[in-house]
Every structure is written in C-alpha cells, then in structure tokens.
Short mmCIF file of C-alpha atoms in Angstrom, two decimals:
data_model
loop_
_atom_site.label_atom_id
_atom_site.label_comp_id
_atom_site.label_asym_id
_atom_site.label_seq_id
_atom_site.Cartn_x
_atom_site.Cartn_y
_atom_site.Cartn_z
CA UNK A 1 -70.57 -31.21 -50.87
CA UNK A 2 -69.95 -33.64 -53.69
CA UNK A 3 -71.53 -37.07 -53.67
CA UNK A 4 -68.07 -38.63 -53.45
CA UNK A 5 -67.39 -37.31 -49.95
CA UNK A 6 -66.39 -34.40 -47.74
CA UNK A 7 -64.10 -31.62 -48.98
CA UNK A 8 -60.64 -31.56 -47.39
CA UNK A 9 -58.48 -28.43 -47.63
CA UNK A 10 -54.75 -28.47 -46.82
CA UNK A 11 -53.05 -25.57 -45.09
CA UNK A 12 -50.00 -24.19 -43.33
CA UNK A 13 -50.82 -23.39 -39.69
CA UNK A 14 -48.31 -20.57 -39.41
CA UNK A 15 -48.27 -18.96 -35.95
CA UNK A 16 -45.35 -17.05 -34.44
CA UNK A 17 -44.82 -15.05 -31.24
CA UNK A 18 -42.80 -11.84 -31.08
CA UNK A 19 -40.59 -12.13 -28.02
CA UNK A 20 -37.11 -10.85 -27.11
CA UNK A 21 -37.01 -8.90 -30.40
CA UNK A 22 -37.49 -11.97 -32.57
CA UNK A 23 -40.25 -14.20 -33.89
CA UNK A 24 -40.50 -17.44 -31.93
CA UNK A 25 -42.10 -20.60 -33.37
CA UNK A 26 -45.56 -21.81 -32.42
CA UNK A 27 -44.40 -24.67 -30.18
CA UNK A 28 -42.45 -22.28 -27.95
CA UNK A 29 -45.80 -21.20 -26.50
CA UNK A 30 -47.93 -24.26 -27.14
CA UNK A 31 -48.44 -25.00 -23.43
CA UNK A 32 -49.31 -21.52 -22.23
CA UNK A 33 -51.02 -20.02 -25.29
CA UNK A 34 -52.01 -22.33 -28.15
CA UNK A 35 -53.51 -25.26 -26.23
CA UNK A 36 -55.30 -23.22 -23.54
CA UNK A 37 -56.58 -20.76 -26.17
CA UNK A 38 -58.08 -23.62 -28.18
CA UNK A 39 -59.82 -24.80 -24.99
CA UNK A 40 -60.84 -21.34 -23.77
CA UNK A 41 -64.40 -21.39 -25.19
CA UNK A 42 -63.80 -17.92 -26.64
CA UNK A 43 -66.36 -17.08 -29.32
CA UNK A 44 -65.93 -14.95 -32.43
CA UNK A 45 -69.23 -13.15 -32.93
CA UNK A 46 -70.04 -12.03 -36.46
CA UNK A 47 -73.22 -10.95 -38.25
CA UNK A 48 -73.12 -14.23 -40.16
CA UNK A 49 -72.96 -16.32 -36.98
CA UNK A 50 -70.94 -17.22 -33.91
CA UNK A 51 -67.72 -19.19 -34.45
CA UNK A 52 -66.23 -21.35 -31.69
CA UNK A 53 -64.17 -24.47 -31.08
CA UNK A 54 -65.44 -27.71 -29.56
CA UNK A 55 -64.09 -31.23 -28.99
CA UNK A 56 -60.49 -29.96 -28.91
CA UNK A 57 -57.99 -32.71 -28.14
CA UNK A 58 -54.36 -33.71 -28.36
CA UNK A 59 -53.91 -37.16 -29.85
CA UNK A 60 -50.92 -39.33 -30.57
CA UNK A 61 -51.49 -41.17 -33.85
CA UNK A 62 -48.84 -43.47 -35.32
CA UNK A 63 -46.09 -41.81 -33.31
CA UNK A 64 -47.01 -38.20 -34.12
CA UNK A 65 -49.00 -35.78 -31.99
CA UNK A 66 -51.83 -33.78 -33.56
CA UNK A 67 -54.10 -31.02 -32.28
CA UNK A 68 -57.63 -31.68 -33.45
CA UNK A 69 -61.19 -30.50 -32.96
CA UNK A 70 -64.18 -28.84 -34.61
CA UNK A 71 -64.79 -25.26 -35.70
CA UNK A 72 -68.52 -24.61 -35.57
CA UNK A 73 -70.63 -21.79 -36.95
CA UNK A 74 -73.75 -21.26 -34.87
CA UNK A 75 -76.16 -19.40 -37.12
CA UNK A 76 -79.70 -19.26 -38.46
CA UNK A 77 -81.44 -18.56 -41.71
CA UNK A 78 -84.84 -17.05 -42.34
CA UNK A 79 -87.56 -18.94 -44.20
CA UNK A 80 -90.29 -16.94 -45.91
CA UNK A 81 -92.23 -19.46 -47.94
CA UNK A 82 -92.92 -23.19 -48.02
CA UNK A 83 -94.75 -25.49 -50.41
CA UNK A 84 -98.11 -26.84 -49.24
CA UNK A 85 -100.32 -29.03 -51.47
CA UNK A 86 -98.63 -27.82 -54.64
CA UNK A 87 -98.80 -24.09 -53.87
CA UNK A 88 -96.55 -21.56 -52.18
CA UNK A 89 -97.51 -20.55 -48.66
CA UNK A 90 -96.17 -17.66 -46.58
CA UNK A 91 -94.50 -19.22 -43.56
CA UNK A 92 -91.91 -16.90 -42.09
CA UNK A 93 -89.71 -18.44 -39.41
CA UNK A 94 -86.06 -18.92 -38.43
CA UNK A 95 -84.22 -22.20 -38.74
CA UNK A 96 -81.26 -22.75 -36.43
CA UNK A 97 -78.25 -24.52 -37.91
CA UNK A 98 -74.70 -25.28 -36.85
CA UNK A 99 -72.45 -26.31 -39.75
CA UNK A 100 -69.01 -27.44 -38.65
CA UNK A 101 -65.62 -28.53 -39.94
CA UNK A 102 -63.12 -30.88 -38.35
CA UNK A 103 -59.46 -29.87 -38.27
CA UNK A 104 -56.21 -31.72 -37.67
CA UNK A 105 -52.94 -29.84 -37.06
CA UNK A 106 -49.74 -31.90 -37.27
CA UNK A 107 -47.47 -30.45 -34.59
CA UNK A 108 -44.29 -31.83 -36.16
CA UNK A 109 -44.56 -29.57 -39.21
CA UNK A 110 -47.63 -27.38 -38.40
CA UNK A 111 -49.34 -28.46 -41.61
CA UNK A 112 -53.06 -29.02 -41.27
CA UNK A 113 -56.22 -30.32 -42.88
CA UNK A 114 -59.75 -28.93 -42.62
CA UNK A 115 -62.64 -31.27 -43.43
CA UNK A 116 -65.98 -29.60 -44.21
CA UNK A 117 -69.06 -31.51 -43.06
CA UNK A 118 -71.37 -29.67 -45.45
CA UNK A 119 -71.41 -26.92 -48.06
CA UNK A 120 -71.84 -24.10 -45.53
CA UNK A 121 -69.24 -25.42 -43.08
CA UNK A 122 -66.36 -23.06 -42.20
CA UNK A 123 -63.48 -23.10 -44.71
CA UNK A 124 -59.78 -22.26 -44.30
CA UNK A 125 -60.49 -18.54 -44.57
CA UNK A 126 -62.99 -18.70 -41.69
CA UNK A 127 -60.59 -20.90 -39.74
CA UNK A 128 -57.77 -18.37 -40.14
CA UNK A 129 -59.94 -15.45 -39.00
CA UNK A 130 -61.48 -17.37 -36.09
CA UNK A 131 -58.23 -18.84 -34.78
CA UNK A 132 -56.46 -15.49 -35.09
CA UNK A 133 -59.21 -13.87 -33.03
CA UNK A 134 -59.34 -16.64 -30.41
CA UNK A 135 -55.57 -16.73 -29.84
CA UNK A 136 -55.15 -12.97 -29.57
CA UNK A 137 -58.27 -12.56 -27.40
CA UNK A 138 -56.92 -15.26 -25.08
CA UNK A 139 -53.59 -13.40 -24.85
CA UNK A 140 -55.37 -10.10 -24.09
CA UNK A 141 -57.53 -11.69 -21.39
CA UNK A 142 -54.63 -13.57 -19.80
CA UNK A 143 -52.36 -10.51 -19.78
CA UNK A 144 -55.12 -8.46 -18.18
CA UNK A 145 -55.45 -11.13 -15.49
CA UNK A 146 -51.69 -11.21 -14.93
CA UNK A 147 -51.52 -7.44 -14.60
CA UNK A 148 -54.36 -7.43 -12.08
CA UNK A 149 -52.81 -10.29 -10.10
CA UNK A 150 -49.26 -8.95 -10.54
CA UNK A 151 -47.96 -12.25 -11.88
CA UNK A 152 -44.19 -11.94 -12.35
CA UNK A 153 -41.31 -14.16 -13.38
CA UNK A 154 -39.55 -13.82 -10.01
CA UNK A 155 -40.39 -12.40 -6.59
CA UNK A 156 -37.86 -9.64 -7.17
CA UNK A 157 -39.29 -8.74 -10.54
CA UNK A 158 -42.32 -6.51 -10.05
CA UNK A 159 -42.97 -6.24 -13.79
CA UNK A 160 -45.80 -8.60 -14.82
CA UNK A 161 -44.71 -11.58 -16.91
CA UNK A 162 -46.92 -10.99 -19.97
CA UNK A 163 -47.57 -13.28 -22.88
CA UNK A 164 -46.13 -12.17 -26.24
CA UNK A 165 -48.24 -11.03 -29.16
CA UNK A 166 -49.14 -13.58 -31.82
CA UNK A 167 -49.03 -13.37 -35.60
CA UNK A 168 -51.47 -15.84 -37.17
CA UNK A 169 -51.35 -16.67 -40.88
CA UNK A 170 -53.15 -19.89 -41.82
CA UNK A 171 -52.56 -20.20 -45.55
CA UNK A 172 -53.75 -22.82 -48.00
CA UNK A 173 -51.08 -25.07 -49.49
CA UNK A 174 -51.21 -24.23 -53.22
CA UNK A 175 -52.41 -26.65 -55.84
CA UNK A 176 -50.20 -27.85 -58.68
CA UNK A 177 -49.34 -25.36 -61.42
CA UNK A 178 -51.71 -26.82 -64.01
CA UNK A 179 -54.71 -26.50 -61.68
CA UNK A 180 -53.84 -22.87 -60.95
CA UNK A 181 -53.34 -22.14 -64.67
CA UNK A 182 -56.86 -23.45 -65.34
CA UNK A 183 -58.20 -21.11 -62.65
CA UNK A 184 -56.34 -18.12 -64.09
CA UNK A 185 -57.42 -18.95 -67.65
CA UNK A 186 -61.01 -18.34 -66.56
CA UNK A 187 -60.11 -14.65 -66.32
CA UNK A 188 -60.02 -12.22 -69.21
CA UNK A 189 -57.10 -10.45 -67.57
CA UNK A 190 -54.92 -10.74 -64.48
CA UNK A 191 -54.53 -7.16 -63.26
CA UNK A 192 -52.30 -7.69 -60.27
CA UNK A 193 -50.69 -10.40 -58.14
CA UNK A 194 -49.90 -9.48 -54.54
CA UNK A 195 -47.68 -11.72 -52.43
CA UNK A 196 -47.83 -10.95 -48.71
CA UNK A 197 -44.88 -12.09 -46.60
CA UNK A 198 -45.06 -12.82 -42.89
CA UNK A 199 -42.78 -14.31 -40.20
CA UNK A 200 -42.29 -18.04 -40.76
CA UNK A 201 -42.81 -20.71 -38.14
CA UNK A 202 -39.41 -22.37 -38.61
CA UNK A 203 -40.09 -22.97 -42.31
CA UNK A 204 -37.43 -22.36 -44.94
CA UNK A 205 -38.12 -20.19 -47.99
CA UNK A 206 -38.72 -22.44 -50.97
CA UNK A 207 -37.25 -20.16 -53.64
CA UNK A 208 -34.36 -17.70 -53.90
CA UNK A 209 -36.90 -15.03 -54.79
CA UNK A 210 -38.96 -15.37 -51.57
CA UNK A 211 -35.75 -15.73 -49.56
CA UNK A 212 -34.43 -12.44 -50.97
CA UNK A 213 -37.67 -10.56 -50.24
CA UNK A 214 -37.78 -11.83 -46.69
CA UNK A 215 -34.10 -10.97 -46.18
CA UNK A 216 -34.74 -7.42 -47.35
CA UNK A 217 -37.61 -7.17 -44.88
CA UNK A 218 -35.29 -8.39 -42.13
CA UNK A 219 -32.54 -5.95 -43.09
CA UNK A 220 -34.97 -3.04 -42.92
CA UNK A 221 -36.71 -4.29 -39.74
CA UNK A 222 -40.04 -4.72 -41.54
CA UNK A 223 -42.32 -7.27 -39.89
CA UNK A 224 -44.63 -7.70 -42.89
CA UNK A 225 -43.89 -6.98 -46.54
CA UNK A 226 -45.50 -7.41 -49.94
CA UNK A 227 -44.40 -7.92 -53.52
CA UNK A 228 -46.61 -6.85 -56.43
CA UNK A 229 -46.71 -8.01 -60.04
CA UNK A 230 -48.71 -5.62 -62.22
CA UNK A 231 -50.55 -6.98 -65.27
CA UNK A 232 -48.57 -10.23 -65.69
CA UNK A 233 -49.18 -11.76 -69.13
CA UNK A 234 -47.98 -15.32 -68.56
CA UNK A 235 -50.38 -17.36 -66.45
CA UNK A 236 -47.93 -20.24 -66.38
CA UNK A 237 -45.33 -18.00 -64.75
CA UNK A 238 -47.80 -16.82 -62.11
CA UNK A 239 -48.97 -20.37 -61.46
CA UNK A 240 -45.42 -21.69 -61.07
CA UNK A 241 -44.58 -18.88 -58.65
CA UNK A 242 -47.63 -19.55 -56.48
CA UNK A 243 -47.06 -23.30 -56.43
CA UNK A 244 -43.40 -22.94 -55.46
CA UNK A 245 -44.22 -20.85 -52.37
CA UNK A 246 -45.74 -23.96 -50.71
CA UNK A 247 -47.89 -21.90 -48.34
CA UNK A 248 -45.10 -19.66 -47.02
CA UNK A 249 -46.70 -16.49 -48.43
CA UNK A 250 -50.29 -15.33 -48.81
CA UNK A 251 -51.32 -14.59 -52.38
CA UNK A 252 -54.08 -12.46 -53.86
CA UNK A 253 -54.71 -12.43 -57.61
CA UNK A 254 -56.84 -9.53 -58.83
CA UNK A 255 -58.49 -10.09 -62.19
CA UNK A 256 -61.38 -9.32 -64.53
CA UNK A 257 -63.75 -11.88 -66.02
CA UNK A 258 -65.06 -11.87 -69.60
CA UNK A 259 -68.20 -10.15 -68.25
CA UNK A 260 -66.14 -7.34 -66.74
CA UNK A 261 -66.59 -8.52 -63.17
CA UNK A 262 -63.72 -7.85 -60.77
CA UNK A 263 -62.60 -10.93 -58.85
CA UNK A 264 -60.01 -11.76 -56.21
CA UNK A 265 -58.44 -15.20 -56.04
CA UNK A 266 -56.80 -15.74 -52.67
CA UNK A 267 -54.47 -18.46 -51.43
CA UNK A 268 -57.28 -20.40 -49.83
CA UNK A 269 -59.22 -20.35 -53.13
CA UNK A 270 -56.40 -22.29 -54.80
CA UNK A 271 -55.53 -24.53 -51.87
CA UNK A 272 -54.86 -28.21 -52.39
CA UNK A 273 -57.98 -30.23 -51.77
CA UNK A 274 -59.42 -33.68 -52.09
CA UNK A 275 -62.49 -35.57 -50.89
CA UNK A 276 -62.78 -37.79 -47.84
CA UNK A 277 -64.87 -40.87 -48.77
CA UNK A 278 -67.60 -40.21 -46.20
CA UNK A 279 -71.23 -39.58 -47.12
CA UNK A 280 -72.55 -39.51 -43.56
CA UNK A 281 -72.21 -36.83 -40.91
CA UNK A 282 -68.63 -36.28 -39.75
CA UNK A 283 -69.62 -36.18 -36.07
CA UNK A 284 -68.62 -39.79 -35.47
CA UNK A 285 -65.74 -39.88 -37.98
CA UNK A 286 -62.55 -40.30 -35.96
CA UNK A 287 -59.47 -38.09 -36.19
CA UNK A 288 -57.37 -41.24 -36.61
CA UNK A 289 -59.29 -42.17 -39.76
CA UNK A 290 -58.78 -38.68 -41.18
CA UNK A 291 -55.03 -38.87 -40.50
CA UNK A 292 -54.84 -42.32 -42.10
CA UNK A 293 -56.63 -41.04 -45.22
CA UNK A 294 -54.33 -38.01 -45.49
CA UNK A 295 -51.23 -40.20 -45.30
CA UNK A 296 -52.55 -42.57 -47.92
CA UNK A 297 -53.41 -39.62 -50.17
CA UNK A 298 -49.65 -38.94 -50.42
CA UNK A 299 -50.07 -35.18 -50.14
CA UNK A 300 -46.77 -33.37 -49.79
CA UNK A 301 -46.76 -32.12 -46.18
CA UNK A 302 -43.17 -30.93 -45.87
CA UNK A 303 -41.25 -31.12 -42.57
CA UNK A 304 -38.11 -28.98 -42.45
CA UNK A 305 -35.12 -30.03 -40.37
CA UNK A 306 -35.76 -26.99 -38.18
CA UNK A 307 -39.39 -27.97 -37.59
CA UNK A 308 -38.43 -31.55 -36.79
CA UNK A 309 -35.77 -30.36 -34.36
CA UNK A 310 -38.03 -28.02 -32.39
CA UNK A 311 -40.80 -30.65 -32.31
CA UNK A 312 -38.43 -33.16 -30.77
CA UNK A 313 -37.18 -30.60 -28.24
CA UNK A 314 -40.73 -29.86 -27.00
CA UNK A 315 -42.11 -33.40 -27.39
CA UNK A 316 -41.87 -34.50 -23.75
CA UNK A 317 -43.54 -31.32 -22.55
CA UNK A 318 -46.36 -31.70 -25.08
CA UNK A 319 -46.87 -35.35 -24.13
CA UNK A 320 -47.71 -34.26 -20.58
CA UNK A 321 -50.82 -32.58 -22.00
CA UNK A 322 -52.14 -35.80 -23.54
#
C-alpha cells in the first residue's frame, strides 16, 4: 500500500435472481438469500488460501442502510532463508497470515467500496469470485434442506418452495477516460476489446449502444451476451466507451506490450480508486468513517429512479434486520 493510505476500489454490486421467467433485483431476496448468505460462514477454498466473510453487519449511516464487513484470505507463505549476523541462513518454515479488506455496499444503489488493508488483501476480483461462490453455495445448501424437509409455499402445494438461482457480477466502476487512455497507451497494440453483458440490478443502460445490445439479447432470449471490437486503433474511443458504461458491463482488453507480452486488462484493473488516509491497521477503522470519506470524495455513485424506488419499497423490511 502507498504511504498516503489504504487503497479503495469502487464497484457495482450487481446481483440478480432469475424467478418467474425474469431477472429480479438483489433486494427482492435480501432477507432470505443475501443477508443470510453473508452470515453463513461459508468458505471458498482455493490453493492460494481460504476466503471467508467476518464482522458482517447492517448499519444505518446518515439515513442510508449499508451492508458491511470484511473479506479475509487465510493463507500462509513459505520461508526458506533468513539473515543472521550478516549472512544467509537456511531456515525453512511457514508463516501464517490473514490479509483482509473491508467492504461497504450501499443498498440504495448497490454501489460499493472495497478498502484493502495491505498489498496482499483481497481486491474486487477476489471479492466477486468469493461472493459469487458464497451466495450460490448458500442457495444450493438451503434448497437441499428445503427438499429434504419438504418446505412448501402452502400446505396444499407439495412442491418445495426453492430459492431462485443468482447471477453475480461485481464490476469495477471505470475510471475517467484520460486515466484509461494512459493505461492503453502502455500497450504496443490493442488486439481485442470484449464487452460482456449481464442482467442489470434495476440499473439503466448508460448509452444507446449498450441499450441496443441488451435489447437484442432480450429479443432473442439470451441471458448473457458479448460484443467484440477487433484491433481498435483509437484508444480514446475505447476509453470513452469503457467510461460511459459506468460498471454496467464487464470489459476485457486484450493487448500486446512493446516486449511482445500478451496482457489482459479487465474492468477491475481500471476501476476508480483513491486512498483512505489511514496508515494503521483497518481493524479498528469504523464503517461510518469509511462512508463519510467516500461521500466527501465526491465519487459519482449513481442512484437510478428504479433503484431508489425498490429501496424505499423494501426499506421497512430491511430495517427489521438491523
């Protein structure tokens, strides 16, 4: 981490549920899926470590409710040598470590921030993979329980009342065009730009282009779709396109460096970021202070009329979980 504080990444916490032949917004199943899944203690086990959530809470801050907590990575690294009296000594042993990041999800517009405590703390990409696994594993476990217990919506209905499947796409909110241009200019060539579309959580498409692609997907009953630009020559055009999506699509830029190395620049690599002025450990840094900093930073966290409406309609039910 930089000396001037902890890295903050901004993202779109886009989660939908396929139910009754349509994609329902995240808050429609906040009580029975999202919140219990976040508190389920489910672990995502990888070779690099074990990811899990701790200190999950709902908090009301300045009139808005947020879902907050920590994503931890329980891991270890192997030490082979140490320095003793000016010379290298063989000293093989494992060192346990648990880097973590704090997250805050604003339920009114499902925008979020991830604050990394240290360099090796989980980033937005890890958060997306871990949350996707935790939510869908919770749904699988709960549906298995309901089937075994024959939980149904009514006494007459013998068919188990199962939870719907979830589509999780946590995408970084893109930086400004100039910052993305500078990133693209580091490449010798941009070979391909892939835009991946997914069901939106009550967001509105930000351009006529993305609206048209999503409409075509709807007309052909395609749940996920992609649009590809091959060998674009104008970095400014690519940068403007990515910025204008405002986190409603996932982007992947394939390119080649001056050394001939193939690279992939994904949405979370060009996500908006800043630094929280905190040099100490984040363990005792309150969620309220993070929210206050984000609001003072004047980052554009858009709330659509549709998002505001559904938030207000579920507000009283969510407050009962506080």
